[in-house]
Tab-separated table of C-alpha atoms and ligand atoms in Angstrom:
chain	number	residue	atom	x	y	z
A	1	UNK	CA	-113.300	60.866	97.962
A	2	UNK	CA	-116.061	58.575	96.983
A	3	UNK	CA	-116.844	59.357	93.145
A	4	UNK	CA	-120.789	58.732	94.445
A	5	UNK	CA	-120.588	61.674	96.155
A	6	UNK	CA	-120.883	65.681	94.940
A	7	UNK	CA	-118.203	67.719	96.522
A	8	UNK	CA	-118.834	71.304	96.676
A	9	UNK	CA	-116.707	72.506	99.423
A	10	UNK	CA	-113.649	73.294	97.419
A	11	UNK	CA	-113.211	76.734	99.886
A	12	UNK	CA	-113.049	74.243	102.860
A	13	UNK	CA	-110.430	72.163	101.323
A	14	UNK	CA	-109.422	71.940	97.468
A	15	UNK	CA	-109.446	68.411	96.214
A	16	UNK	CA	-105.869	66.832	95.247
A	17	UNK	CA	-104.665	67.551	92.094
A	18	UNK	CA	-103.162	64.692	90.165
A	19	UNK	CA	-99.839	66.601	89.825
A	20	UNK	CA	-99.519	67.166	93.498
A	21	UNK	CA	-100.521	63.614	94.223
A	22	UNK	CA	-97.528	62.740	92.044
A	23	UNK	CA	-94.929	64.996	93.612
A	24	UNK	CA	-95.908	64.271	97.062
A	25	UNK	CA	-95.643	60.230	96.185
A	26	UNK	CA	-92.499	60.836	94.548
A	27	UNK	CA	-90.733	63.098	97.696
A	28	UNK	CA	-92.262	60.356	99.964
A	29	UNK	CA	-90.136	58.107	98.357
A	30	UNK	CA	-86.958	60.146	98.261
A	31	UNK	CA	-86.256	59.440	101.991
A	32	UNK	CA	-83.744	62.054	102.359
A	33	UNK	CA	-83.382	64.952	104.787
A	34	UNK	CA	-82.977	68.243	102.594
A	35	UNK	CA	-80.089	69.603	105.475
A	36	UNK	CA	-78.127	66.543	104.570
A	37	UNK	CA	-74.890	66.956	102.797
A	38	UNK	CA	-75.484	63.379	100.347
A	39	UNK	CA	-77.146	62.421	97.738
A	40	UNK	CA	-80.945	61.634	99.210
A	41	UNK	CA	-80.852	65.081	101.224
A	42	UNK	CA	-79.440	66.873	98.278
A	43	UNK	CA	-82.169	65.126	96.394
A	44	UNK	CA	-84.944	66.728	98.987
A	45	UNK	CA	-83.066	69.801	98.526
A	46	UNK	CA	-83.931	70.423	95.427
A	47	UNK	CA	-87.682	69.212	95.026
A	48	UNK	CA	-88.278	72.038	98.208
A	49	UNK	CA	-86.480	74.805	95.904
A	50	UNK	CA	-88.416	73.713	92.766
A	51	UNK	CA	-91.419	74.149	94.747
A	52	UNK	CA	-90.219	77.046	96.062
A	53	UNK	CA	-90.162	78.562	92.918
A	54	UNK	CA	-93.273	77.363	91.890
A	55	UNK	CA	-95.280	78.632	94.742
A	56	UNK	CA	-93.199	81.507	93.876
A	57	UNK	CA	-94.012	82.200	90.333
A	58	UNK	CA	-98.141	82.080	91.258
A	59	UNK	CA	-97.835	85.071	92.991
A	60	UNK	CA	-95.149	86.601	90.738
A	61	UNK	CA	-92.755	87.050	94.096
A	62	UNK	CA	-88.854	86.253	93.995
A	63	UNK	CA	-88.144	82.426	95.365
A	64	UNK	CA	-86.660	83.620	98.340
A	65	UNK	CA	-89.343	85.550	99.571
A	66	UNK	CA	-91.055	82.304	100.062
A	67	UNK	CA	-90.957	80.815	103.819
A	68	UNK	CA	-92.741	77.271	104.328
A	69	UNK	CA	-95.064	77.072	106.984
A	70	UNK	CA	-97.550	74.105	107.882
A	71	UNK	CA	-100.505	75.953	107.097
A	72	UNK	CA	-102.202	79.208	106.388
A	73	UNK	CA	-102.956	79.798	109.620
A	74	UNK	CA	-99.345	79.620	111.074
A	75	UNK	CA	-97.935	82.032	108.087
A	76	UNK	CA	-101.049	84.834	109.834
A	77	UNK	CA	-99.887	83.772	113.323
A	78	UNK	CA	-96.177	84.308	112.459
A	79	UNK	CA	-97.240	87.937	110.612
A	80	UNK	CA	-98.874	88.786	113.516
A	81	UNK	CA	-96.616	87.831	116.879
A	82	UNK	CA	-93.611	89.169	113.943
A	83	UNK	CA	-94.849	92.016	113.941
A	84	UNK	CA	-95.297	92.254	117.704
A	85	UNK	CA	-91.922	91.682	118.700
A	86	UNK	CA	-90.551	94.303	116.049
A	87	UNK	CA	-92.962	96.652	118.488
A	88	UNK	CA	-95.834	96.856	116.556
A	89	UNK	CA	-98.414	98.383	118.993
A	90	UNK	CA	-101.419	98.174	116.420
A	91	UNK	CA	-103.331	95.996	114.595
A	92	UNK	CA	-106.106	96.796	112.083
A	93	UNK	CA	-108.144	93.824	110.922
A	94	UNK	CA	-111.619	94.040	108.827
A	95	UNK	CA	-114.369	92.290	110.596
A	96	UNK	CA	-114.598	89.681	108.079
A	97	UNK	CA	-111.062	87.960	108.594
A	98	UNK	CA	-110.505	84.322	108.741
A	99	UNK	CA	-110.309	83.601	112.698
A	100	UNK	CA	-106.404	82.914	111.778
A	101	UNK	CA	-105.889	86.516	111.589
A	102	UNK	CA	-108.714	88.165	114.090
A	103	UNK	CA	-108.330	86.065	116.685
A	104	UNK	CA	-104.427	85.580	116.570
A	105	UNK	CA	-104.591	89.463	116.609
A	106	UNK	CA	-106.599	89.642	119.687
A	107	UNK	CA	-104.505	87.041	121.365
A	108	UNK	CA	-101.149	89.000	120.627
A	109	UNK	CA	-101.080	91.837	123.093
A	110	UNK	CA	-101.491	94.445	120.424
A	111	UNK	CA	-104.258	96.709	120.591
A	112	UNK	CA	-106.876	95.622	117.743
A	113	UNK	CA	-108.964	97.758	115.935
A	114	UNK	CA	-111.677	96.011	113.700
A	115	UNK	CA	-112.291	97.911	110.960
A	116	UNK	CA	-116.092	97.894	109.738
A	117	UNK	CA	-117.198	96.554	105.950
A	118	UNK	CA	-119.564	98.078	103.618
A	119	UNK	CA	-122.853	96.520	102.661
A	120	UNK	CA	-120.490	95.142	99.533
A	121	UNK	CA	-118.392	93.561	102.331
A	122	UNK	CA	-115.336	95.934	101.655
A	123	UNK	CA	-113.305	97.837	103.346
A	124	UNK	CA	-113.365	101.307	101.863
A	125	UNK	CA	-110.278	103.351	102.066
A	126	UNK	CA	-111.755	106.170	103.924
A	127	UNK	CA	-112.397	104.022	106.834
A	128	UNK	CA	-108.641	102.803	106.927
A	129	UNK	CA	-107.360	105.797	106.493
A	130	UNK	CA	-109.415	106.800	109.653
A	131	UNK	CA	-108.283	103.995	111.218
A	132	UNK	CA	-104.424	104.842	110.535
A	133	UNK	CA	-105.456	108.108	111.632
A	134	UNK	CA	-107.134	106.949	115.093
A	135	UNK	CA	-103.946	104.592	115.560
A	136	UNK	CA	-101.731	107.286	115.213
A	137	UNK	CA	-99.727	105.266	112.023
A	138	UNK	CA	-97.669	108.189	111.181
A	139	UNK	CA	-96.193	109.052	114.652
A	140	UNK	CA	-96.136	105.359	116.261
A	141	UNK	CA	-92.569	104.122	117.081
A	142	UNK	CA	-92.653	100.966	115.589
A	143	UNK	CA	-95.037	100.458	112.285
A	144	UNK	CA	-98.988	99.572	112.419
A	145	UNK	CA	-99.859	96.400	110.929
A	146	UNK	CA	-102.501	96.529	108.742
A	147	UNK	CA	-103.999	92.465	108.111
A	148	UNK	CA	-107.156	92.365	105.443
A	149	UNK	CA	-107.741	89.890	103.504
A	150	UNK	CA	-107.541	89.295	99.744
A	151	UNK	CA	-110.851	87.094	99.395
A	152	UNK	CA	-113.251	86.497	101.881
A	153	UNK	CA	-113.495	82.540	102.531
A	154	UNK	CA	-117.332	82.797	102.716
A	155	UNK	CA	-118.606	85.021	100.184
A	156	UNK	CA	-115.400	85.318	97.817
A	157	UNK	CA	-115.266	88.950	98.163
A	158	UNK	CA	-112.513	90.841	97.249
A	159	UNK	CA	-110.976	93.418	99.195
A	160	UNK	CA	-109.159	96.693	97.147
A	161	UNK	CA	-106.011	95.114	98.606
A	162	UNK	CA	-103.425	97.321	96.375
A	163	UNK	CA	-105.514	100.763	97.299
A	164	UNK	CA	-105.342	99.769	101.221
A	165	UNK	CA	-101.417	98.687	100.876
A	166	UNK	CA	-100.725	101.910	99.311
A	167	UNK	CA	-102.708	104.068	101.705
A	168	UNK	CA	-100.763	101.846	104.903
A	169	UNK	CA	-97.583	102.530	103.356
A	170	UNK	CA	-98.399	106.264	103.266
A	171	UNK	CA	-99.206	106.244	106.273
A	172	UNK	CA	-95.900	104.027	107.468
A	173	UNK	CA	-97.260	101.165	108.105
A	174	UNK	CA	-96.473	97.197	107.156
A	175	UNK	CA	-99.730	95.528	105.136
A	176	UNK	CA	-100.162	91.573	105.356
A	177	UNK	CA	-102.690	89.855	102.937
A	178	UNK	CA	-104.279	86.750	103.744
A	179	UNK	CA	-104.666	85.543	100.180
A	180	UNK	CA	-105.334	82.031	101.136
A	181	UNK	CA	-108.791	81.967	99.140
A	182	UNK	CA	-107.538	83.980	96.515
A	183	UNK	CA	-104.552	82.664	95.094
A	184	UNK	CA	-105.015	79.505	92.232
A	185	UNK	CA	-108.277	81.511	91.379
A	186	UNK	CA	-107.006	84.698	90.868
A	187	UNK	CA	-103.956	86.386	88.845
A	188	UNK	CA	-101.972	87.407	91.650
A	189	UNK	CA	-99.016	89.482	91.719
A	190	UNK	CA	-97.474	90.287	94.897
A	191	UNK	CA	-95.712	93.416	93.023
A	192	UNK	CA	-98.017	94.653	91.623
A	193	UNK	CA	-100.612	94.512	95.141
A	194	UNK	CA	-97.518	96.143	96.813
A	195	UNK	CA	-98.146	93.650	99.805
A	196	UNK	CA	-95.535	93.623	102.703
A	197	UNK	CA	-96.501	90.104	103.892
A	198	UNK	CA	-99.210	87.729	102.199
A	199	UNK	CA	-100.347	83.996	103.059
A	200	UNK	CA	-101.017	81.203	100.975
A	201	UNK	CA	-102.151	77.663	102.041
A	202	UNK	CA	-101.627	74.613	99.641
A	203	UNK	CA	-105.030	72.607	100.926
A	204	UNK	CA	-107.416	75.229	98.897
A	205	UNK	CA	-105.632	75.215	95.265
A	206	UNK	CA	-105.830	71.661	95.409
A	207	UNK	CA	-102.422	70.929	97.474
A	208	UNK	CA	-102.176	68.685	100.656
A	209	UNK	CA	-103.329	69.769	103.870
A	210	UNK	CA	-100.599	70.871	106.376
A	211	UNK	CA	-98.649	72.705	104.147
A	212	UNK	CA	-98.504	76.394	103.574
A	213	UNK	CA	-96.091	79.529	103.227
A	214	UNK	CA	-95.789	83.399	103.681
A	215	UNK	CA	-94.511	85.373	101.140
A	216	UNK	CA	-91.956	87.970	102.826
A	217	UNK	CA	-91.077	91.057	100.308
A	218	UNK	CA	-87.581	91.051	100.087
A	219	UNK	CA	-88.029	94.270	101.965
A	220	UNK	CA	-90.057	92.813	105.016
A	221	UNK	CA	-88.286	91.998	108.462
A	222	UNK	CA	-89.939	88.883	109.675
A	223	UNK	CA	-89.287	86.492	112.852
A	224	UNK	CA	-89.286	83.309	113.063
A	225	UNK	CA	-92.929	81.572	115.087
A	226	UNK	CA	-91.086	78.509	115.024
A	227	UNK	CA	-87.340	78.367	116.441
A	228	UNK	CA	-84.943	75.590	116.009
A	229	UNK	CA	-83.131	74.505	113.224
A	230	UNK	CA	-82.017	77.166	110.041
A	231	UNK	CA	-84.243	75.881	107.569
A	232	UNK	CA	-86.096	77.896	105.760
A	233	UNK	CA	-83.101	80.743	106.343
A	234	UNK	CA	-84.347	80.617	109.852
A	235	UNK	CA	-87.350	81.875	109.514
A	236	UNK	CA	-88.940	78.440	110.403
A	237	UNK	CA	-87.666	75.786	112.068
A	238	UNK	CA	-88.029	71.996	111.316
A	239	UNK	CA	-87.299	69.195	109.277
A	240	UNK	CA	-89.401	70.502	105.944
A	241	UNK	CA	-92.648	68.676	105.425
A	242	UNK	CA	-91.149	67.193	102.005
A	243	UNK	CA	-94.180	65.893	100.451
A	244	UNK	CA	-96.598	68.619	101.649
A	245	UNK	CA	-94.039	71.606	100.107
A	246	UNK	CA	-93.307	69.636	96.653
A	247	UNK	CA	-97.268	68.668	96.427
A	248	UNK	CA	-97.588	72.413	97.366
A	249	UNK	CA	-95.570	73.347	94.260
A	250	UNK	CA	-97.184	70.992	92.144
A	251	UNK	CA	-100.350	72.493	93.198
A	252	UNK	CA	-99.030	75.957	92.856
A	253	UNK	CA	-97.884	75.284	89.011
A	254	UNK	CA	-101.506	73.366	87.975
A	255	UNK	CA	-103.297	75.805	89.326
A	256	UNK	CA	-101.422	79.018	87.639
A	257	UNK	CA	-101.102	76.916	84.201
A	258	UNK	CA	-105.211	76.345	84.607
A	259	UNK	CA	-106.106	79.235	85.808
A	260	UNK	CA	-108.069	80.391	82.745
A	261	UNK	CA	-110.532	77.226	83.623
A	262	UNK	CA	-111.510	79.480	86.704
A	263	UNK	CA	-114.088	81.047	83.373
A	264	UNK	CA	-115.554	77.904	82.998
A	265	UNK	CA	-115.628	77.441	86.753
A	266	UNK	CA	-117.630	80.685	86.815
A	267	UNK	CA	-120.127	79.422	84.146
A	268	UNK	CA	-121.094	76.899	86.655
A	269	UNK	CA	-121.720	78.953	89.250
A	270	UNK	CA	-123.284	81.581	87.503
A	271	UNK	CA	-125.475	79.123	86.368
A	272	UNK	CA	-126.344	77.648	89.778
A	273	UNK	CA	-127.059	81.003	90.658
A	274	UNK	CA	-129.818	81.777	88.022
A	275	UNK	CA	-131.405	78.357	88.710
A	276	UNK	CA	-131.858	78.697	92.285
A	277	UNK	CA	-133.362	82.564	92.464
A	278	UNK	CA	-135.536	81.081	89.661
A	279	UNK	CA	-136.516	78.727	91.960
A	280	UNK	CA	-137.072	80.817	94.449
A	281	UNK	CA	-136.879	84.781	94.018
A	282	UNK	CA	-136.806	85.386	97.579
A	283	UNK	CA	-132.879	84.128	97.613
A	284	UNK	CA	-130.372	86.848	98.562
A	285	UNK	CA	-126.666	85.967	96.897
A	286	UNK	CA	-124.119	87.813	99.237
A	287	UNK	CA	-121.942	89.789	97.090
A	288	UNK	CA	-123.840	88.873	93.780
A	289	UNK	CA	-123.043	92.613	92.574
A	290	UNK	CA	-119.540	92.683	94.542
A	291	UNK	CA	-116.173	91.606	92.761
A	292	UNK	CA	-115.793	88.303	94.049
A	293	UNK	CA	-114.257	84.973	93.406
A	294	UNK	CA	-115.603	83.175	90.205
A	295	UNK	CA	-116.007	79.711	92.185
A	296	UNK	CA	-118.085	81.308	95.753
A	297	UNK	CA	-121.730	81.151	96.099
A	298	UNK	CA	-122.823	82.691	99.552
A	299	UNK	CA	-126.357	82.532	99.652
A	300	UNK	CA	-129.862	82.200	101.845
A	301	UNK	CA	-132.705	80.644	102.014
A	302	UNK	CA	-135.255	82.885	104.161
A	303	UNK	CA	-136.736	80.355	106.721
A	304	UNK	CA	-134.573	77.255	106.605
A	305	UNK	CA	-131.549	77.344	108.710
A	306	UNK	CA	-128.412	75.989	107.267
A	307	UNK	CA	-127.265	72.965	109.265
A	308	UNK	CA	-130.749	71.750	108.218
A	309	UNK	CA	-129.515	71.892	104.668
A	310	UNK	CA	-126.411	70.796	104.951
A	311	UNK	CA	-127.499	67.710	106.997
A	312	UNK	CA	-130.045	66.887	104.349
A	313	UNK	CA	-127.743	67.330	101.499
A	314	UNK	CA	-125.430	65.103	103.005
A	315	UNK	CA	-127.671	62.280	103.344
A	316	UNK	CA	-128.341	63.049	99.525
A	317	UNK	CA	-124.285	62.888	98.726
A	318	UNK	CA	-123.536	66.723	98.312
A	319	UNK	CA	-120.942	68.309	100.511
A	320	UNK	CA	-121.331	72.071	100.945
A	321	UNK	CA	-120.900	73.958	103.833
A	322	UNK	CA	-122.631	76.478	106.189
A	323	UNK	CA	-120.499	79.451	106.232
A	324	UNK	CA	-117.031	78.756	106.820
A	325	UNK	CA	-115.683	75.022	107.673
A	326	UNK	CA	-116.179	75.477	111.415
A	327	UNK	CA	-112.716	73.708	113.716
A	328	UNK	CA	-115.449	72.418	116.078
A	329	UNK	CA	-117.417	70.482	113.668
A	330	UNK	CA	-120.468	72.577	114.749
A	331	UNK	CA	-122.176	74.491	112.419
A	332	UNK	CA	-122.773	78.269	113.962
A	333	UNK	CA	-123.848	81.154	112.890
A	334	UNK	CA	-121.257	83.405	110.633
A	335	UNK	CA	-120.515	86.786	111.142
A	336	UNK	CA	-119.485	87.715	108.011
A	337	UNK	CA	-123.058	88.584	107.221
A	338	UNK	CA	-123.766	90.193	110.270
A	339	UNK	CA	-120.825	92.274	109.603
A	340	UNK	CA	-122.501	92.961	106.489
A	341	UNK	CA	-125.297	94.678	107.921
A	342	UNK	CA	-127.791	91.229	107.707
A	343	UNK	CA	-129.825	90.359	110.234
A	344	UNK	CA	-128.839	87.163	112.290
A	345	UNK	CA	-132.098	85.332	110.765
A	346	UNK	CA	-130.975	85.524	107.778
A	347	UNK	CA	-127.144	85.159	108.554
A	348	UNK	CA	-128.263	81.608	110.252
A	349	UNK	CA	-129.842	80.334	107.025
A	350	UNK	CA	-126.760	81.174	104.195
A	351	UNK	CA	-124.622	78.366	103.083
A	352	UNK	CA	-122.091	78.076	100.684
A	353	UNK	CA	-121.391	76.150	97.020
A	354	UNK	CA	-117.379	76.298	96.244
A	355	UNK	CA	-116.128	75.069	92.965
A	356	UNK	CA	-113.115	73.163	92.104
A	357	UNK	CA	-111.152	72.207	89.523
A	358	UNK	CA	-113.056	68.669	89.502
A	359	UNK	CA	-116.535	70.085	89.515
A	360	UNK	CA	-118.657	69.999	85.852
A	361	UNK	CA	-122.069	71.002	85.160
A	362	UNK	CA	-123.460	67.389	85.875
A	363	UNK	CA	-122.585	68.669	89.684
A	364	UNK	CA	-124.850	71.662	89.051
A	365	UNK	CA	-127.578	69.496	88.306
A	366	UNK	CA	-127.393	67.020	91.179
A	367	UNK	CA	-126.949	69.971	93.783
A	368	UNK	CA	-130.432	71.880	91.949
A	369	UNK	CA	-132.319	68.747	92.033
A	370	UNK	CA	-131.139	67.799	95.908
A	371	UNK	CA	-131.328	71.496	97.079
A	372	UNK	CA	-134.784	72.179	95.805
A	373	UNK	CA	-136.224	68.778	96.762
A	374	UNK	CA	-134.772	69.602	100.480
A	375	UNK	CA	-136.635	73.202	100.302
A	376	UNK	CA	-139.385	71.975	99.120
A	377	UNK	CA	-139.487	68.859	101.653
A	378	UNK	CA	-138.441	71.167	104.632
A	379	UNK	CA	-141.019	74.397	103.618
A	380	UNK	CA	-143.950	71.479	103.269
A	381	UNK	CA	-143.567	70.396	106.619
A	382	UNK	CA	-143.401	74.044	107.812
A	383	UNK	CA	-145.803	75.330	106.159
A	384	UNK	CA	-145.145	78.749	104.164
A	385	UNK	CA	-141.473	78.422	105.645
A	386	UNK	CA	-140.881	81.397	107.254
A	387	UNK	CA	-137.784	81.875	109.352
A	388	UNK	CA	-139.675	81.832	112.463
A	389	UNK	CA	-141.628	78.478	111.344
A	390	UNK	CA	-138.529	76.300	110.879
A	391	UNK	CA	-137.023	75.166	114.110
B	401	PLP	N1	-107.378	82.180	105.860
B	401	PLP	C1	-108.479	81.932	105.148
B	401	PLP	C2	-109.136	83.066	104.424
B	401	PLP	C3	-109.000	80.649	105.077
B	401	PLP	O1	-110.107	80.416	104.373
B	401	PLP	C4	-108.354	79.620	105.776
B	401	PLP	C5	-108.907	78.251	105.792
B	401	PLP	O2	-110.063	78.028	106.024
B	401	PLP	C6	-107.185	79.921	106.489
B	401	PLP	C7	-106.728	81.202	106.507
B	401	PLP	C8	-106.439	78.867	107.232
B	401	PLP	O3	-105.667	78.069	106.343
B	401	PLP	P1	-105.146	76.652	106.823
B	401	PLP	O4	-106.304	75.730	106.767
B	401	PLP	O5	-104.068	76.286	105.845
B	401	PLP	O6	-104.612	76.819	108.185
């Protein structure tokens, strides 16, 4: 990444650590096979288990409740169709999931019920528990699958994850957490969230991209997505990704070991925060009085659409993002807002600042200075810059 440039897209992807970069360099050059017998595979053999307990110990599970996956998203889509062929007739999903889980859900053949957020973003345990009810949890053959997330990718919210798990499991049924955005900038502790199932992807604590796990209790029956060969005990098939599971762990151990930094991390963004609504008081922050992530900024600018902002910060060498990193390269409009009870307006004008471990205040600066000379640049030529004015 050019050191020209201001990256503040760490929610879209994390940016190398240095310790992963020398674990993946160092299992690229092992060469061996980890389901060979000889030296070089036994040598692959054991950088995947030392990752595997890494990954491990930064959710406080046991090593072999760790399954490698290629990504986030597969570990939800294996949850999911798991689930499905145990005879899982039920889904329930908030309506601000990552499209890995609501739209794998919708595509599995189970019947889906979106559960609604507050104005907070949350899911509050009454409406689960009516949910449950509505699903008929207690008297369904096979268990319901609960899948909410443990931090929204957008706005950093956090979900009551260990209330909802508990109220599933009263009710009988299996709880998966995405915790793809909130592991490396949270303590996490899979034990103590009393989480069935939970996903983890490498790319946003500053791993590679491609490489990612679910974390199956010990307790948990999971199926394999993937079949093939018996790595990973079966439970996914294929020659391991070597370097993307030991950069993984790498990733996994930097990010536990530095995860007091995530206060100075929040510094910065609380102090982007007060800079921008003093620029400009008419600035909602989604989630500002919400327990959220330390790193996320969610926020909009009434009248200037986000793509607009983007582009122009861009050209001005600051990555940030409108909403969620889109697959289609297109910026659209998000619906986590609108699930949040904004209007569509606004919704089409948020963006979103994500720190990393890389960031310092000198990148607060350069986004304040770039950001208001874009609002200001974009509001002159339309004049008082209402929403309606801008395109
Ligand atoms: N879940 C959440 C909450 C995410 O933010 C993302 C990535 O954007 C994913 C899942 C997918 O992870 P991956 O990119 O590893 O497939």
């Amino acid at each position: 990444m050019a050191s020209a440039r201001t990256y503040l897209d760490n929610n879209a992807t994390m940016p190398l650590r240095p310790q992963a970069r020398r674990a993946m360099i160092d299992a690229l050059d092992t060469g061996g096979n980890a389901s060979s017998v000889y030296e070089e595979g036994r040598l692959a053999r054991q950088m995947i288990e030392k990752a595997r307990r890494q990954v491990a110990r930064l959710v406080n599970a046991a090593p072999a409740e760790v399954i490698f996956t290629s990504c986030g998203t597969e570990a939800n889509n294996q949850v999911i169709f798991s689930a499905v062929t145990g005879g899982t007739r039920h889904i329930l999903v908030s309506g601000v999931e990552h499209p890995a889980v609501l739209k794998v859900a919708r595509a599995s053949g189970a019947q889906v019920q979106v559960l609604e957020v507050d104005g907070k973003g949350q899911v509050l345990p009454a409406t689960l528990v009516a949910g449950l009810e509505a699903a008929g949890a207690k008297e369904a053959p096979s268990p319901v699958l609960v899948s909410i997330m443990l931090a929204n990718n957008e706005t950093g919210i956090l979900q009551p994850v260990a209330e909802l798990a508990r109220i599933t499991h009263a009710h009988g049924g299996l709880f998966h957490t995405d915790a793809v955005q909130g592991a490396g900038k949270l303590a996490l502790d899979m034990q103590a969230l009393g989480v069935d199932l939970l996903s983890l992807s490498a790319h946003k604590i500053g791993g590679p991209q491609g490489s990612g796990a679910l974390i199956s209790a010990a307790s948990s029956r999971i199926e394999p997505l993937i079949l093939g060969g018996g790595q990973e005990r079966s439970k996914r098939a294929g020659t391991e990704n070597l370097s993307g599971i030991a950069g993984f762990g790498a990733a996994a151990e930097a990010a536990l070991e530095e995860l007091e930094d995530m206060s100075r991390i929040k510094g910065l963004r609380d102090v982007l925060e007060d800079e921008i609504q003093t620029l400009d008081a008419s600035i909602t922050i989604l989630g500002k009085d919400a327990e959220r992530l330390d790193n996320t900024c969610f926020f909009a600018t009434p009248g200037i659409r986000a793509e607009t902002l983007v582009i122009a910060l861009d050209l001005d060498g600051i990555a940030i993002s409108a909403g969620s990193a889109c697959s289609s390269g297109k910026a659209g409009t998000s619906y986590v807002p609108v699930a949040m009870g904004f209007d569509e307006d606004l919704a089409a004008s948020m963006i979103r600042v994500s720190f990393g471990w890389q960031n310092n205040r000198d990148d607060v600066e350069r986004f304040i200075e770039s950001y208001s000379a874009a609002v200001k640049r974009m509001r002159g030529q339309n004049g008082a810059g209402s929403a309606a004015q801008e395109d």
